[in-house]
Each structure stands twice: as structure tokens, then as C-alpha cells.
Amino acid sequence: MSKNEMIQITYREAVREAIREALRRDERVFLLGEDVGRYGGCFAVSKGLLEEFGPERIIDTPLSESGFTGAGIGAALGGMRPIVEIMTVNFSLLAADQIINNAATFLHMSGGCFNVPLVIRMSTGGGKQLAAQHSHSLEGWYAHIPGIKVLTPATLEDARGMLWSALEDPDPVLIFEHQSLLNMEGQLPANAGAVDIDRAQIRRPGSDLSVITYGASLFKALEAAEILAGEGIEVEVIDLRTLRPLDDATFLTSIASTHRALIVDEGWRSGGISAEICARIMEGAFYELDAPVERICGAEVPMPYAKHLEEAAMPQVEAIVTTAKRMVRSNG
Amino acid sequence: MNAKSPSSLSGAQVDREHAHHLLHQMLRIRRFEEKSAELYTLMKIRGFLHLCIGEEAVAVGVCEALEPEDGVVATYREHGNALARGISAGAIMAEMYGKQEGCSRGRGGSMHIFDDKTRFYGGNAIVGCGLPLAVGLALADKMQGRKRVTCCFFGDGAVAEGEFHESMNLAALWHLPVFFVCENNLYAMGTALERAQSVTDLVRKAASYNIASSAVDGMDVLTVEAAAKEAVNIVRREQEPYFLECRTYRFRAHSMFDPELYRSKAEVEKWKKRGPIVTLVKRLKKQGLLSDVELEQLEQQVAREIEEAVAFAENGTWEPVEDLTRFVYSERG
Ligand SMILES: Cc1ncc(C[n+]2csc(CCOP(=O)(O)OP(=O)(O)O)c2C)c(N)n1
Ligand SMILES: [Mg+2]
């Protein structure tokens, strides 16, 4: 395979490839979750892995989020490198005890005796008309918790590359895969491998406004940037990639040259990660600003089912375009 | 194997030296706990303090059955388990003082005793949260082909939690070597078992998951030890879980903030007569296996150990505040 050879791949396949590679590279790695085996994963991410790696390494669990997440923590303590899959972030609330009270605390509470090298993957986000118990974006909320790391791969490269870095991390890492990205298709180098998991990345450079975002909203921001470019407004689009630890240096540096910041976050506004980013900008770049920081967030409602309402509840391209124009044209 | 009624070995002959060892272990725990209560009123120890006075036979009998390579997961009422497992009294006392010489560097306190050398995984203060961990530790052993046992202590209160049922099911379904030890002291804080459970026979709950299970008199250390050894053998040999209910009683309040409105003094007194230490002493004396002098020697040995533990804690040092945020994430060398 030549070094630069590109392959056509979906986000789902990229994650699957990452899991497959991890299972091949490290015999301590195994996948644990509801319907990851025979069913092929509720979003078909792990399809085919059972046949390839067998039931000892692709383990179907009963419906017991707390039980199997805790078992993942225990197995990590026992020297394994489990990948726990939780169907959606909403169901992870049944395992919140294990994630927050155990995985996040063990190293510190034990004074350094026991670290937990565990990876938990789950889907997140709206856009599929799955209503109020399957569509929320709680990754920002998990980012509140010291002791865990929170990754939000948006690109194919990150979907493919973040898992291995997460598995090599000695501490618990949560990976949030946005439901609406799973079918996203594109080109990826055939030999794509691990990527860093602690830096934000500028996905599109620009000089007029910094748009700070992550996950599926990244592509809305990029689409908006394209439209705005047609109107002479150059937007810098920053993909946070990791919500904890938050790489604020990247967006603060960006703001130092654009002097305007817009945060786009599917999560709720009140007390969300957007509020945290905003606060860091106040602390670190207040005198750089030519206009107030603005936010486009998920509307403060449980996610509605009807398509038009769901769309209205989520950040959309049009809102980004309008807000960006207003911000840039206001002469601070 | 299932649903045995509580058995007792109180008639059986015992080896003198071994009996002394068991008594010594229980006395260590008893005196350590008494000293802890005293230090609490002196404000040397703060936070929540849960004493296991009355329940020593469970910790000692069960830990006797474990091998050094086995793992232990315990609750916040774990000083006895930790001492019986071999963590030094000094390291535990220093932990409760909040000193960096403590087994968790003063970051855990009374409820979070940890030790990697003895594979002691807490000190877990969310009721029920240790059970899934034990399942996972056993899963890791199974996957790596090790014949270790993971011993998981929890109270009767934990049996009402979902994590108990999820863990029973997973351990049985996946054939995992977990030794579940329920320290049934009849109360979860102020809630008596019969006010919390529609079925108070806990053995039946484990049995319903197809887990071999039995109940023992948790006030008799020899009975607990024999049952635990049998259970651990089964777990190690068959690579299957086992559930042992130890019927015991806590003589002290739930924690240091508990006026004990939910039970009568008479009830407590009745149980104290069956205390694990008094009954063993009485029995050994009756069988001519323990003299007053020997008992006194044991007490003195224990007193010295506790004294040294307190001195170790007193002489311990405070971790510099600059280290506050260490151990949130691993330090890579
Ligand atoms: C999930 C959870 N709920 C409530 C509490 C508060 N709490 C601490 S100890 C306790 C009683 C537990 O009783 P049991 O399991 O029988 O253990 P014991 O204290 O009798 O040893 C309760 C309710 C807690 N720590 N965790
Ligand atoms: Mg109890």
C-alpha cells in the first residue's frame, strides 16, 4: 500500500477500523457493551468484529449500564484495556455512578495507587428525530468532571485516530461519537493512525471572526464559513476536538488576531461548555475583543421529535451566518 | 449448596495457635476502632467515621481464606477488612489523620482505604458501587488466565441497589471468580432489613441468579472462616461466583452522627452478649486453650501496635498544598 493512498470511508467504518486495529495490536483490548456482538452494535459500528475476534473479546452484555461500565473499570484495574460502548449518552446516566464516582475518582482517592486505563465510547447528539431520551448532548456536562478526559471526534481522521491514543492514555477517556456523523463519507489515508488527543485544531483559517465549535456542529460552521467567504467575511473555524482538558490556548491565540468570537454548541446554553469557553475568553482575551462574545446553542428544551422543531432546537448554518455577519459588521 | 441455614462450628475442636491468631486479629480491629472513636472526639480524625465493632469475625474469618494475590473490594466500613487484609494500622491511622503517609496519601480518609500491595481496591462509599468493580477485576483475571479470587464486601443495604443485581447477574452469566460477602448487620443506617426488603432471606436472592450461596453466623469467627475457605475453594476451583451472607451486628452507631433512634438498647445488649470476641474468649478458656495471662499478653501486644500506629500518624506530615491537583491524571514518567 503506497504511503499516500487514499481510501473512501465512512465515519462509522473509521471507528470500526480503529477498534479493529486496537484489538489486533493489543491483546488486552476488548469491546464490552449492549449488542456490540451478534447485533453488530446499535449503530452498526462493531459489525463483523464478533466474527473476527470471537465472543471473548467482543462481549455482549445484558442491559445493565452501571454493571458493565463498572466491570470495565474493574477490568482496567485488573490489567486489561477495555473499550466500553454505551449506546447513547442518555443511557450513560445509568452508569453515571461508575463513571463519575469510580472511574474519575480512583486515582486521586487512592493517593495514586490505582489508575483506570479505560475507554468509554458513546453516541451523542440530535438530528435524527429520536426525541428527548436519545438525542441529548451531554459531553460538555461530562467535561465538568476532573479525572476523565472528554473527546469529541468530528472528522474522519479523528474518528480513526483518537481511539488508539485514548487506549494508550493511563486514565479514563470518554469518546463521544455524534449520531449524525456516522454516515459521513470521505477520503482518509489508508495508513491513517493515531492522532493527538489534547489539542484543538483550526479547520479553516480566517481573519475576521473565530468560530469555536466541536462535533457535528463543526460541519455547520464550515458550511457557514463558506457562505460568509462569498460575502467577504473570513471566518476562522476551530474544532475543539477535546473538551477536557480544554485547549484554550488555541482559541485565545485565534481571538488575538480576529478579535471576535462565536461559540457554536449543540449542548444547552445554561451552564454548558459554551459558558465555560466564554468565561475563559473573558479571563484570557478580554482586551482583545472588538465585540461581545456570542453563543449559538441548543434551545433550552428537551429535544422535540417533530423535524421542524428539532431543527429549531439545534444550531443551524443560517443562524451562524446571520450572527457572524452582525458581529463582524458591528464596529466594536 | 444453595440456601443453607446458618451453620455454626461452635462445638468443634480448634488448633490453639490458630485460635490465638484469630483472636489477636479481632482484638487488633476492636482496639483500633475504639481508638479511632476516641481520636474522633479529640478531632484528630474528621469526616465520616464508620466503626465495625461487633463485626470483626467477618473481616477476620473471610480474610483468612484469601491468598496474597487475591483482590479485595470493600465499603466505607472497611478498617477491619483492611487490617485483616494486612494493611498496617499505621498507614490506616495516618490516612484518617489526613497525612501523606496514609495509605491513600490523605486523599481518601476513613472511607477510602486503598493499597496496591495487598490489592485492596477501597474503601468505596457509594453503597453498591464496589460490586461491578469486583466483577470487572474477576473478568480481567479470567481473561488473563489467572486463578485469583476477587472478594467483595458489602452491606445488607447494598442488596437493594440495582448494582447488586446487575453484578450478581453478570458474575453468574460470565462465570466469574467473585466471592461476594454480605456483611448483614440488619440495618442500613436506620432502616432495618425487614423494612427494606420484600424478601429478607438474602441467600435466596443470590440463588435466584444461580449463584452458590449460604448464610453463616457472622459472630463466630471459626464458622465464618470455615465457610469462607469452602467458598473460596469453590470460587477458585470452579471459576464461579459464591455468595456468603454473614449475619452480624454493629454494636456502635452507624457513624459518629447517629443517636440510634431506630433500635432499642436492649436489642444492642442482646447482641453484645454474642459478640465475636467475648464468645471466642469464653470458649477458648473453657476448652483450656487460653489463659488469662495469654489474653493479657495479646492485649498488650495489640495496645503497643495501636500506640505505634497513632504515633506514626501523629508524626506524619501534611502533603504540600502545591500538590493539591496531583493524581487527578496519571503522572507520566
Ligand atoms: C448510593 C448511596 N446512597 C446512600 C448512601 C448513604 N448511606 C451511607 S451508608 C448507608 C447505609 C448502608 O447500609 P449497609 O449497606 O447495610 O452497610 P452498613 O452501613 O450497615 O455497614 C447509606 C444509606 C450512600 N453512601 N450511597
Ligand atoms: Mg447494614
CSV table of C-alpha atoms and ligand atoms in Angstrom, one decimal, chain B residues 155-157 183-189 250, ligand 2:
chain,number,residue,atom,x,y,z
B,155,GLY,CA,-23.7,-4.4,53.5
B,156,ASP,CA,-27.3,-5.6,53.6
B,157,GLY,CA,-28.3,-2.1,52.4
B,183,GLU,CA,-22.0,-8.2,55.9
B,184,ASN,CA,-25.6,-8.3,57.0
B,185,ASN,CA,-25.8,-6.3,60.2
B,186,LEU,CA,-29.5,-6.0,59.9
B,187,TYR,CA,-29.5,-2.2,59.4
B,188,ALA,CA,-28.7,0.2,56.6
B,189,MET,CA,-28.3,3.3,58.7
B,250,ARG,CA,-22.8,-3.5,64.6
C,2,MG,MG,-26.0,-2.9,57.2
